[in-house]
XYZ file of N, CA and C in Angstrom:
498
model
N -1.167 4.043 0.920
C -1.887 4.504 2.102
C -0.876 4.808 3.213
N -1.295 5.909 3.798
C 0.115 5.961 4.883
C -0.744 5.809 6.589
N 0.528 5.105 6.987
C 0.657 4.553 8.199
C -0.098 5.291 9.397
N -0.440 4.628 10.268
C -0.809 5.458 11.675
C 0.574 5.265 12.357
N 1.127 6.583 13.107
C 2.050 6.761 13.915
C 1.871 7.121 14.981
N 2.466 5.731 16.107
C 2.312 5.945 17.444
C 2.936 6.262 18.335
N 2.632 7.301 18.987
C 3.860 8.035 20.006
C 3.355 7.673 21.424
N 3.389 8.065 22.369
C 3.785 7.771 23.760
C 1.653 8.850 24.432
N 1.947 9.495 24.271
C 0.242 10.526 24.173
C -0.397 10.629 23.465
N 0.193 10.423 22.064
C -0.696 10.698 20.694
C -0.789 9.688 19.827
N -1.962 9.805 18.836
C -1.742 8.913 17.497
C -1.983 9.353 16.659
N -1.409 9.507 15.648
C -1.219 10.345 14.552
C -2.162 9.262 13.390
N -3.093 9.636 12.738
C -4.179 8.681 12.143
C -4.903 9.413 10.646
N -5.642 8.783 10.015
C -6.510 9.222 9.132
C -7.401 9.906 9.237
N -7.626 11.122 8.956
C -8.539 12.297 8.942
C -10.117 11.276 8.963
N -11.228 11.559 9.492
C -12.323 11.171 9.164
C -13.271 12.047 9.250
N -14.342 11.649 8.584
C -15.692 12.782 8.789
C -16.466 13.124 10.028
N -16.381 11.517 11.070
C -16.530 11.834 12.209
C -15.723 12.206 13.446
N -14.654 12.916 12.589
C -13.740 13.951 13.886
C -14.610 15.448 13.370
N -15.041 15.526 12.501
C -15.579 17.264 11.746
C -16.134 17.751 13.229
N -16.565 17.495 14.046
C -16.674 18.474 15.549
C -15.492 18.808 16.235
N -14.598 17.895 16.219
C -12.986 17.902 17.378
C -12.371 19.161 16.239
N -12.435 18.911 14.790
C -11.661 19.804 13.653
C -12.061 20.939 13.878
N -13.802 21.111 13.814
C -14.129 22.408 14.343
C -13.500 23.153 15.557
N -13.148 22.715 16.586
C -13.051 23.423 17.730
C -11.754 23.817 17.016
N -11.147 23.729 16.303
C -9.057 24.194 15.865
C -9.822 25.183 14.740
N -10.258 24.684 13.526
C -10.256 25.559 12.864
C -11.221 26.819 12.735
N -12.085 26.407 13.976
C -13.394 27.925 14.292
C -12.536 28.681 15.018
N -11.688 28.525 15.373
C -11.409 29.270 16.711
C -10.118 29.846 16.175
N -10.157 31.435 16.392
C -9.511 32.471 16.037
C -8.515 32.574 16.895
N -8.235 32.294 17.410
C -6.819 32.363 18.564
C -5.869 31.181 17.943
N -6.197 30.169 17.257
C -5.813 28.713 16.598
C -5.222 29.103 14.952
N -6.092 30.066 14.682
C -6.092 30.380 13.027
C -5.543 31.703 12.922
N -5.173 32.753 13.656
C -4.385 33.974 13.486
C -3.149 33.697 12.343
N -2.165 32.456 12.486
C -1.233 32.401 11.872
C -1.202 31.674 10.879
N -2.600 30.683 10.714
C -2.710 29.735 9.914
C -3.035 30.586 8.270
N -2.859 29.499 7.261
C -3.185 30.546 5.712
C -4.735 30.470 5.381
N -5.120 29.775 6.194
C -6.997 29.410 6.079
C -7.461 30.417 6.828
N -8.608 31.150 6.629
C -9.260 31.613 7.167
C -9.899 30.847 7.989
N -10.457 31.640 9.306
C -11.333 30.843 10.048
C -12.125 30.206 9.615
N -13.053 28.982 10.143
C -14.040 28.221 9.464
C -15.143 28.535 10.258
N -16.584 29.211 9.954
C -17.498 29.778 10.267
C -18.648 28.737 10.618
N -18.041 27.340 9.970
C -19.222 26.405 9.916
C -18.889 24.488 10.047
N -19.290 24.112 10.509
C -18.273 22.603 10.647
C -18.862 22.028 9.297
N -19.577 22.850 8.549
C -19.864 21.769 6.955
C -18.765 22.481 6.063
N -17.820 23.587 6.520
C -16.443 23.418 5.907
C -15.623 22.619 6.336
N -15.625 22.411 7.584
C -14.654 20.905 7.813
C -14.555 19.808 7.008
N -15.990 19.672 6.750
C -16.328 18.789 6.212
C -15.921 18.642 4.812
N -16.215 19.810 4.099
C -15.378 20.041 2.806
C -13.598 20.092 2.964
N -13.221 20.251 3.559
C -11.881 20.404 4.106
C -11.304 18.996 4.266
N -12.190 18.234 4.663
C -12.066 16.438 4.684
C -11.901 16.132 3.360
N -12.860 16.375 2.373
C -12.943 16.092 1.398
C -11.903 16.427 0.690
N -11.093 17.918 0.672
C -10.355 18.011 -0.136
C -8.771 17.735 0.560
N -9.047 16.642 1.556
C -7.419 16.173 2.318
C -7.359 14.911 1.502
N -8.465 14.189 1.270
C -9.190 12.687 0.901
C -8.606 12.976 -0.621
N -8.747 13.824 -1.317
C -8.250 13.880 -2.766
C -6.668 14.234 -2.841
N -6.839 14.850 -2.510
C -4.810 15.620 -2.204
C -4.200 14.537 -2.080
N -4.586 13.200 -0.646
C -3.580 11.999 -0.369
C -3.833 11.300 -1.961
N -5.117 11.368 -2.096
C -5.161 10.106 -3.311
C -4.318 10.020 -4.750
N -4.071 11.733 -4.793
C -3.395 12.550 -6.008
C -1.689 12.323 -4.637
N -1.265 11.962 -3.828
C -0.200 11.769 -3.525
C 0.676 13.182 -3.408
N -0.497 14.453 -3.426
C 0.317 15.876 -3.405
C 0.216 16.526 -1.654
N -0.800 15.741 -0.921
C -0.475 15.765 0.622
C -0.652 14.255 1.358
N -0.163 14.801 2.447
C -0.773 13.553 3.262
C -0.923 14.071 5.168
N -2.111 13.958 5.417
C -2.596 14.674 6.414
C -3.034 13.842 7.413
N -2.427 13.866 8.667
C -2.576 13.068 10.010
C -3.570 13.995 10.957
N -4.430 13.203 11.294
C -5.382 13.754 12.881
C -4.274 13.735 14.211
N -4.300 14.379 14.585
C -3.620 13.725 16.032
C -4.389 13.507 17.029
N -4.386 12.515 17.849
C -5.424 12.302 18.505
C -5.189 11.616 20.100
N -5.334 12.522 20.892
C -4.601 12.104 22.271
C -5.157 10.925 22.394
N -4.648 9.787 22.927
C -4.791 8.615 23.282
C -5.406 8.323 24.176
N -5.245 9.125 25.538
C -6.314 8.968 26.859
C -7.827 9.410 26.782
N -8.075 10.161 25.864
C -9.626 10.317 25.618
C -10.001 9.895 24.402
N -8.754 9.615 23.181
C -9.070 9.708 21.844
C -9.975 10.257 21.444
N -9.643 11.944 21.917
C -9.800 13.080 20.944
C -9.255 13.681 20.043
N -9.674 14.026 19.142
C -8.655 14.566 17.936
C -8.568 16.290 18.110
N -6.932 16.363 18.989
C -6.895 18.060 19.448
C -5.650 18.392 18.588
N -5.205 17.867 17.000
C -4.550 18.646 16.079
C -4.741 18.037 14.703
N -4.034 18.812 13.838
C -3.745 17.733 12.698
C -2.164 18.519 12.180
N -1.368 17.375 11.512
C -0.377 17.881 10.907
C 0.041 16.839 9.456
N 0.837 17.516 8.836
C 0.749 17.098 7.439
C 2.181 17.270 6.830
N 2.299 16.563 5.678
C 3.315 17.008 4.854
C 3.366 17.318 3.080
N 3.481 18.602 2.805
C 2.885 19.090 1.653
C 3.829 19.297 0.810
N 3.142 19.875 -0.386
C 4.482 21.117 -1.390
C 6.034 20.001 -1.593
N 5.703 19.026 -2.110
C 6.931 18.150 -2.537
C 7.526 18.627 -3.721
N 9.224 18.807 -3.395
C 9.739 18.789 -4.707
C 9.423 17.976 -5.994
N 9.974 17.902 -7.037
C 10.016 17.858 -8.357
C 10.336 16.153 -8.094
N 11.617 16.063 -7.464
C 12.486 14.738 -7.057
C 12.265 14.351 -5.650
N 11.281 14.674 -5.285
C 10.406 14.141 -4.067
C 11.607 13.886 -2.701
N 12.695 14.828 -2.635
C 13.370 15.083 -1.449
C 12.925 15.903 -0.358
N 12.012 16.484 -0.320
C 11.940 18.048 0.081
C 10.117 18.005 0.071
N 9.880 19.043 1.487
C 8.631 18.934 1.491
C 8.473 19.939 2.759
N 7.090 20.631 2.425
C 6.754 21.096 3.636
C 6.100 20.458 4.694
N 6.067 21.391 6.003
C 5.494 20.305 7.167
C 4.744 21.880 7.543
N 3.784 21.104 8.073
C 2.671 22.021 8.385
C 1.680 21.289 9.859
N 1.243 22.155 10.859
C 0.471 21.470 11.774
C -0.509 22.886 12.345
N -1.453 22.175 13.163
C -2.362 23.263 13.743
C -2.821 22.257 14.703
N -3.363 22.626 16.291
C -3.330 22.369 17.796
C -4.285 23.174 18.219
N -5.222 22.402 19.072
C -6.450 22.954 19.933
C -6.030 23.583 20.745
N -6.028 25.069 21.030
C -5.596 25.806 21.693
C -5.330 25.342 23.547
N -6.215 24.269 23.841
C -6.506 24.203 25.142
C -5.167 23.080 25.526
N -4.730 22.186 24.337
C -3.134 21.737 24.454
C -2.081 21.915 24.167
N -1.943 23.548 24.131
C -0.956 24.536 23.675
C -0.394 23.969 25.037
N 1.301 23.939 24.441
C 1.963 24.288 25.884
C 2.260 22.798 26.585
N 1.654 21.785 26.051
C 2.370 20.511 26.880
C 2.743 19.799 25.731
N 3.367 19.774 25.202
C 4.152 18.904 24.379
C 3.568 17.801 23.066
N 2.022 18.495 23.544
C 1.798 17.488 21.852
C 2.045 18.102 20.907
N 2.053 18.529 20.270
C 2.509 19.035 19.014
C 4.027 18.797 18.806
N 4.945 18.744 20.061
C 6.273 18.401 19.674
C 6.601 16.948 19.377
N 5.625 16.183 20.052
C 5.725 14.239 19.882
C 5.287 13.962 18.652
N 4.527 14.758 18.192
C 3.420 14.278 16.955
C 4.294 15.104 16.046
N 5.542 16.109 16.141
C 6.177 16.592 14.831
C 7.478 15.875 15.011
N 7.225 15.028 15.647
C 9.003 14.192 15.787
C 8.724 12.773 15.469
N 7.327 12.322 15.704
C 6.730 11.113 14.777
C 6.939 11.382 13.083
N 5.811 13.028 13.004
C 5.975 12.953 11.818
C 7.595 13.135 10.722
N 7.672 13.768 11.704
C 9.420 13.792 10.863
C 10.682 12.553 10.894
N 10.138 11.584 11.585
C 10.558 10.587 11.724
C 9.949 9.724 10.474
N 9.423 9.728 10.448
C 8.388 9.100 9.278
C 8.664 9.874 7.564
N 8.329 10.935 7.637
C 8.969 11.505 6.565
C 10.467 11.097 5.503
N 11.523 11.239 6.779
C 12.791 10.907 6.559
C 13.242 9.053 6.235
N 12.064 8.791 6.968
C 12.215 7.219 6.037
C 11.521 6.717 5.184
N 11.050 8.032 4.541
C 10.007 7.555 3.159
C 10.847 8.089 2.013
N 12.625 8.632 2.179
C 13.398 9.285 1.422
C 13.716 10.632 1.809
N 12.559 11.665 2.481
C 12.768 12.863 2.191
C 13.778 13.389 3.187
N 14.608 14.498 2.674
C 15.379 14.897 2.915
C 16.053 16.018 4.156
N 15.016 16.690 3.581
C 14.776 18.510 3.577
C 13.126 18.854 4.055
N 13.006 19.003 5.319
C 11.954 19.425 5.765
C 11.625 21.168 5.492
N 10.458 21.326 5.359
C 10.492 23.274 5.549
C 9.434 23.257 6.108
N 9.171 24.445 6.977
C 8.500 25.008 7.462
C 8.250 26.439 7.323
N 7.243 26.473 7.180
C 6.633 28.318 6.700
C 6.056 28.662 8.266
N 7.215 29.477 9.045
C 6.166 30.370 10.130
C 6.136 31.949 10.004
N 4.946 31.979 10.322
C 4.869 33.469 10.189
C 5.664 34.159 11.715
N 6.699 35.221 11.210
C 7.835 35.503 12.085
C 7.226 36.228 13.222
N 5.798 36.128 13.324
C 5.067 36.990 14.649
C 4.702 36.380 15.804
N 4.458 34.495 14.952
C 4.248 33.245 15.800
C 5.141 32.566 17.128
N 5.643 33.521 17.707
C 6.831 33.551 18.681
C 6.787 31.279 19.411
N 5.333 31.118 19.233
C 5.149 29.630 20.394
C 5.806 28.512 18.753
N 5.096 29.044 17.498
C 6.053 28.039 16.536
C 7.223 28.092 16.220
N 7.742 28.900 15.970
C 9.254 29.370 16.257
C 9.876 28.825 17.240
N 9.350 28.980 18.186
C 9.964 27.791 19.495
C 10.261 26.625 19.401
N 9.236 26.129 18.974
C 8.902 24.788 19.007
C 10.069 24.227 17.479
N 9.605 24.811 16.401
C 10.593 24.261 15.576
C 12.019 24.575 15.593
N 12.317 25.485 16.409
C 13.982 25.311 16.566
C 14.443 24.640 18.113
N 13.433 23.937 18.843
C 13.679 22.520 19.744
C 13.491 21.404 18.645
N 13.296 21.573 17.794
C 13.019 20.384 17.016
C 14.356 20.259 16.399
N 15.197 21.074 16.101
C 16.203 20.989 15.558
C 16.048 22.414 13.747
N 15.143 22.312 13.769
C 14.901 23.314 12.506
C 15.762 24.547 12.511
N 16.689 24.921 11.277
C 17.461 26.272 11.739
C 16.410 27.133 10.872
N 16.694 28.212 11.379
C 15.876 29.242 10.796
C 16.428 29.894 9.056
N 15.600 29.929 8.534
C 16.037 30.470 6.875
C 15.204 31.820 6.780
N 15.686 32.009 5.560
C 14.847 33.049 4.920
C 13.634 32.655 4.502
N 12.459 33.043 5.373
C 10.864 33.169 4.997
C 10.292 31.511 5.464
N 11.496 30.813 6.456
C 10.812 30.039 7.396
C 12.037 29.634 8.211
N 11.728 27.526 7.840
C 12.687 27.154 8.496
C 12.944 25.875 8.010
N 13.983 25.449 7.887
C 14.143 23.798 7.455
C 15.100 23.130 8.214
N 14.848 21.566 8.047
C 15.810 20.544 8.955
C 15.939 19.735 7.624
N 17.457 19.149 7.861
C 17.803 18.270 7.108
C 18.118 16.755 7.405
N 18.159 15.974 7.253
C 18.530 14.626 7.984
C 19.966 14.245 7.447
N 20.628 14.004 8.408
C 22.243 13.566 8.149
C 22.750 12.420 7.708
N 21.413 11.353 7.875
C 21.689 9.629 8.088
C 20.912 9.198 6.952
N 21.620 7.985 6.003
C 20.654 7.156 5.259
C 19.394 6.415 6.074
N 19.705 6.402 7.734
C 18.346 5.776 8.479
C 17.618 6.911 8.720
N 17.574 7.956 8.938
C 16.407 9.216 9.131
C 16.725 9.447 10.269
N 17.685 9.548 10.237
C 18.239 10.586 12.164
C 18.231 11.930 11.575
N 17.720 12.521 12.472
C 17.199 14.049 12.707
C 18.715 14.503 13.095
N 19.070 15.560 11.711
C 20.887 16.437 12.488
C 20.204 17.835 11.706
């Protein structure tokens, strides 16, 4: 089972069925999902299926998917995850999506420096990131994170047997 991670604004937590309204407002909303690989969600009883198939993925150990959830209202205004593991379980993608209305202040950067903090002391190595090269605000954000840019995204590597971010 993986951990809740606590940052300073956010808490990074277990997906539940009763966030499927907070999920809706990210994944209905077309300004949120332009860059994402999901199509918009037309209905919050896909959330709901969308729960369901995060709930199997962790259990099969092929994702593992955090709510983020600001702490001063404990609302859930993202989620981010870590997917697509190598063969030898070094290497993995990182993936997130953010309620448009907390674009721009820094959650998404606390809650991808938890999660990559966390990552790197579960072994893994080699972070990637898939942005689409039109996404000018993720692009940002992952090369303050330290991510260099590659061909057809971006990856960070960790330098330290403790999980320091180089």
């Amino acid at each position: 089972m993986k951990p809740d991670l606590v940052g300073h604004r956010v808490l990074l937590r277990t997906i539940h069925h009763a966030d499927a309204e907070d999920l809706f407002e990210i994944y209905g909303d077309v300004q949120v999902m332009v860059f994402a690989s999901d199509p918009v969600f037309s209905a919050v009883e896909t959330v709901h299926q969308m729960i369901e198939s995060v709930i199997r993925l962790e259990q099969s150990e092929e994702s593992f998917e955090w709510a983020i959830v600001e702490k001063s209202t404990n609302k859930v205004i993202g989620t981010c995850g870590i997917h697509s593991f190598s063969a030898c379980g070094s290497s993995c993608e990182l993936g997130c999506l953010l309620n448009a209305t907390y674009w721009r202040q820094g959650f998404m950067s606390e809650s991808l420096q938890l999660l990559i903090n966390y990552a790197f002391s579960q072994g893994i190595r080699t972070l990637n990131a898939d942005v689409d090269r039109r996404n000018a605000r993720s692009r940002a954000l992952f090369e303050r994170l330290g991510f260099d840019q590659q061909e057809g995204g971006y990856r960070l590597r960790s330098i330290s047997a403790k999980g320091s971010i180089g």
